[in-house]
């Protein structure tokens, strides 16, 4: 028996005919598998990616697997905030509703430098882009309520450190340290957003999908350590198809409808008390993120608007 049969608790039989879901980073890996599962349950699925050829291929794979032709691909580059804003604008213009948003984009090995948006590149790809997209799409999610947001995080978050005054700096953290910081920030932002949107009908969750059989550590410079860590993943990790059941469970299952703001692992609540403990940090992270992202008065929904 697999040591990872505990993930069977992520099984759900809920159908989702008529629902609309956006999955960022949906052209491969966890995002692609989650898109396949949701489409097979009747969901209209919108996947995002940086390359049209990969989007077209993923749409074909999802449609063939699910026998659902209602699959859409949208281009976005998380290294460019204008691209993220364009995605949000296009989605609001094209979609009368959005029931599910799965923030799945993530990458390790991103260069430790500032982007043209004056943000740390690793933090922008793994955190700021998801924050901005979710913030901009919240009015549509609220209009579509009950709706759900799922931030895909990582167990690496337990090694993360978030100081809003320094999180955007370069040449401070290791590459893996930056990744861990970003994944922790995704959890803290889910906790804080849940508080700020209480009563809206929009539930916000974060999720560690667990160890997955991938070459996740391929960007490490230490060849011996890289081979060792990747071999452990292939021995103890679950398949991507198994891991993808977790975000689908959080997106659809009624058992978690009252658990907004919680963090999950193996489809059970995991460490939420610790992540929610420092309320001042969570508030500061939220406000600093809005400041760095230059949220405009027209985009604002949780603070005073200029008149």
XYZ file of C-alpha atoms in Angstrom:
307
model
C 0.000 0.000 0.000
C 1.243 3.501 -0.817
C 2.249 5.648 2.128
C 0.289 8.406 0.459
C -3.148 6.826 0.502
C -3.962 9.421 3.144
C -4.645 11.711 0.213
C -7.731 9.640 -0.604
C -9.589 11.918 1.820
C -9.346 14.524 -0.970
C -11.839 12.595 -3.070
C -15.093 14.427 -3.772
C -18.000 13.465 -5.986
C -19.346 17.006 -6.342
C -20.269 17.975 -9.887
C -19.731 21.542 -11.038
C -21.899 21.990 -14.136
C -22.306 25.661 -14.940
C -19.420 26.823 -12.776
C -16.507 28.853 -14.141
C -12.970 28.297 -12.847
C -9.693 30.052 -13.592
C -6.478 28.123 -12.955
C -3.263 30.077 -13.326
C -0.275 28.107 -14.538
C -2.661 25.606 -16.060
C -0.529 24.413 -18.960
C 1.407 21.752 -17.051
C 1.878 19.997 -13.733
C -0.596 20.462 -10.901
C -2.537 23.192 -12.693
C -3.116 21.087 -15.794
C -4.263 18.079 -13.764
C -6.635 20.189 -11.662
C -8.047 21.706 -14.860
C -8.669 18.214 -16.275
C -10.552 17.149 -13.140
C -12.676 20.300 -12.973
C -13.532 20.188 -16.678
C -14.564 16.536 -16.352
C -17.122 17.629 -13.717
C -18.753 20.133 -16.067
C -16.810 23.296 -15.193
C -15.938 25.908 -17.773
C -12.170 26.096 -17.268
C -9.965 29.084 -18.011
C -6.253 28.278 -17.903
C -3.464 30.816 -18.080
C 0.075 30.561 -19.368
C 2.910 32.547 -20.929
C 3.052 30.740 -24.294
C 0.257 30.309 -26.795
C 1.567 26.975 -28.083
C 1.533 25.504 -24.569
C -1.943 26.918 -23.943
C -3.249 25.390 -27.169
C -1.733 22.019 -26.316
C -3.129 22.086 -22.773
C -6.613 22.980 -24.035
C -6.499 19.955 -26.335
C -5.355 17.678 -23.489
C -8.031 18.938 -21.089
C -10.825 18.749 -23.649
C -9.877 15.233 -24.701
C -9.606 13.987 -21.103
C -12.846 15.594 -19.915
C -14.912 15.486 -23.109
C -15.660 19.104 -22.314
C -14.935 21.629 -25.043
C -15.634 24.612 -22.794
C -11.955 25.276 -22.096
C -10.332 28.668 -22.644
C -6.690 29.744 -22.628
C -5.511 33.240 -21.701
C -1.990 34.587 -21.970
C -0.353 36.212 -18.959
C 3.179 36.905 -17.810
C 3.496 37.243 -14.039
C 6.799 39.019 -14.560
C 4.805 41.943 -15.942
C 2.083 43.544 -13.821
C 0.494 45.166 -16.879
C -0.053 41.655 -18.233
C -1.729 40.598 -14.960
C -3.966 43.670 -15.038
C -4.846 42.952 -18.677
C -5.826 39.387 -17.719
C -8.116 40.671 -14.991
C -9.687 43.259 -17.305
C -10.249 40.669 -20.036
C -11.781 38.194 -17.591
C -14.194 40.756 -16.147
C -15.193 41.814 -19.678
C -15.628 38.270 -21.012
C -17.018 36.333 -18.053
C -20.363 37.107 -16.408
C -19.194 35.163 -13.372
C -16.183 33.461 -11.783
C -16.857 30.747 -9.209
C -13.333 29.441 -8.610
C -9.885 31.005 -8.777
C -6.912 28.704 -8.226
C -3.675 30.660 -7.854
C -1.290 27.949 -8.966
C 1.529 29.854 -10.691
C 4.850 29.150 -9.029
C 8.481 28.846 -10.002
C 11.825 28.312 -8.343
C 15.114 29.410 -9.844
C 13.841 32.862 -10.824
C 16.738 35.333 -10.896
C 17.195 37.450 -7.763
C 16.710 40.853 -9.385
C 14.192 43.646 -9.680
C 11.649 43.468 -12.483
C 10.595 46.503 -14.550
C 7.776 46.823 -11.980
C 10.465 47.397 -9.314
C 9.604 44.144 -7.533
C 11.825 41.220 -6.628
C 11.368 38.828 -9.548
C 10.939 35.699 -7.422
C 8.398 37.415 -5.179
C 6.542 38.867 -8.159
C 6.139 35.530 -9.925
C 5.285 33.542 -6.798
C 3.340 36.046 -4.717
C 2.697 39.576 -5.979
C 1.132 38.400 -9.256
C -1.365 36.186 -7.434
C -2.180 38.930 -4.928
C -2.837 41.448 -7.705
C -4.957 39.114 -9.813
C -7.053 38.064 -6.818
C -7.500 41.654 -5.675
C -8.642 42.761 -9.124
C -11.000 39.797 -9.602
C -12.589 40.032 -6.147
C -15.582 42.132 -7.327
C -16.406 39.465 -9.925
C -15.911 36.685 -7.375
C -18.216 38.516 -4.974
C -20.824 38.964 -7.686
C -20.598 35.192 -8.320
C -20.836 34.182 -4.644
C -20.655 31.650 -3.211
C -17.212 31.457 -4.773
C -13.770 30.255 -3.735
C -10.110 31.260 -4.019
C -7.381 28.666 -3.493
C -3.742 29.741 -3.102
C -1.376 26.865 -3.849
C 1.456 27.154 -1.354
C 4.118 24.681 -0.239
C 5.512 23.013 2.847
C 8.537 25.213 2.131
C 6.494 27.981 3.738
C 7.551 26.720 7.172
C 11.082 27.860 6.278
C 9.841 31.226 5.076
C 10.269 34.610 6.709
C 8.090 37.573 5.773
C 9.153 41.064 6.732
C 7.069 43.479 4.649
C 9.773 46.144 4.892
C 12.432 43.895 3.328
C 10.567 41.200 1.380
C 11.112 43.018 -1.911
C 14.884 43.431 -1.491
C 17.448 41.666 -3.669
C 20.662 39.971 -2.531
C 19.229 39.268 0.915
C 17.835 35.735 0.706
C 18.883 32.539 -1.068
C 16.850 31.439 -4.061
C 15.059 28.787 -2.033
C 14.657 31.291 0.806
C 12.843 33.688 -1.514
C 10.617 30.872 -2.739
C 9.799 29.904 0.858
C 9.048 33.534 1.733
C 6.679 33.851 -1.218
C 4.823 30.656 -0.333
C 4.427 31.850 3.254
C 3.148 35.199 1.990
C 0.478 33.385 -0.056
C -0.815 31.734 3.110
C -0.794 34.956 5.140
C -2.579 36.829 2.366
C -5.324 34.172 2.331
C -5.773 34.581 6.091
C -5.997 38.363 5.855
C -8.231 38.427 2.772
C -10.663 36.081 4.479
C -11.025 38.580 7.328
C -11.430 41.560 5.019
C -14.065 39.847 2.875
C -16.072 38.196 5.651
C -19.747 38.063 4.727
C -19.048 38.527 1.007
C -19.665 34.880 0.098
C -16.073 34.542 -1.150
C -14.088 31.858 0.685
C -10.287 31.976 0.590
C -8.058 28.984 1.303
C -4.389 28.110 1.069
C -3.052 24.660 0.298
C 0.152 22.673 0.529
C -0.311 19.985 -2.144
C 2.357 17.771 -0.551
C 5.400 16.065 -2.017
C 5.015 15.382 -5.725
C 7.047 13.137 -8.039
C 8.779 15.936 -9.962
C 12.303 17.281 -10.467
C 11.383 20.254 -8.306
C 14.966 20.945 -7.206
C 16.362 21.043 -10.750
C 17.551 24.640 -10.343
C 19.826 23.966 -7.382
C 23.496 24.656 -8.114
C 24.724 21.784 -5.940
C 24.460 18.810 -8.310
C 24.808 16.132 -5.611
C 22.203 17.747 -3.348
C 19.906 18.290 -6.325
C 20.023 14.602 -7.298
C 19.518 13.507 -3.697
C 16.492 15.727 -3.055
C 14.838 14.904 -6.383
C 15.358 11.184 -5.753
C 13.554 11.540 -2.415
C 10.627 13.208 -4.174
C 10.378 10.343 -6.651
C 10.487 7.795 -3.828
C 8.127 9.386 -1.329
C 6.120 11.783 -3.471
C 2.649 11.277 -4.853
C 1.806 11.515 -8.526
C 0.645 14.827 -9.932
C -2.795 13.341 -10.600
C -3.096 12.418 -6.911
C -1.904 15.835 -5.767
C -4.369 17.639 -8.043
C -7.315 16.189 -6.146
C -6.584 18.552 -3.252
C -7.256 21.911 -5.000
C -10.319 20.375 -6.664
C -11.588 19.280 -3.244
C -11.164 22.800 -1.841
C -12.789 24.281 -4.927
C -15.935 22.162 -4.755
C -16.547 20.178 -1.591
C -19.244 21.507 0.799
C -17.346 20.230 3.853
C -14.965 23.208 3.732
C -17.455 25.976 3.016
C -17.097 27.379 6.553
C -13.299 27.146 6.632
C -12.363 30.350 4.844
C -8.936 31.599 5.862
C -7.687 28.129 6.731
C -4.591 26.386 5.426
C -4.832 22.770 4.284
C -2.555 19.795 3.794
C -3.857 16.335 2.815
C -7.267 18.058 2.701
C -7.175 18.592 6.464
C -6.590 21.889 8.239
C -2.874 22.373 8.806
C -1.133 25.011 10.911
C -3.788 27.717 10.570
C -3.447 28.852 14.185
C 0.249 29.551 13.636
C -0.275 31.383 10.354
C -3.104 33.528 11.750
C -1.432 34.337 15.056
C 0.434 37.504 14.062
C -2.482 39.676 12.982
C -0.352 42.808 12.829
C 2.053 41.122 10.393
C -0.789 39.940 8.170
C -2.297 43.437 8.053
C 1.060 45.019 7.304
C 1.801 42.481 4.559
C -1.566 43.243 2.955
C -1.110 47.015 3.017
C 2.527 46.862 1.899
C 1.575 44.570 -0.989
C -1.071 47.034 -2.161
C 1.446 49.860 -1.919
C 4.104 48.025 -3.940
C 1.534 46.959 -6.531
C 0.280 50.543 -6.809
C -3.378 49.655 -6.399
C -5.220 52.594 -7.959
C -8.390 54.267 -6.610
C -10.368 52.582 -9.406
C -9.041 49.167 -8.332
C -9.552 49.755 -4.608
C -12.311 47.890 -2.764
C -11.179 47.545 0.852
C -10.089 51.070 1.652
C -11.051 54.703 1.184
C -11.466 55.820 -2.402
C -10.325 59.214 -3.615
C -13.120 61.618 -4.506
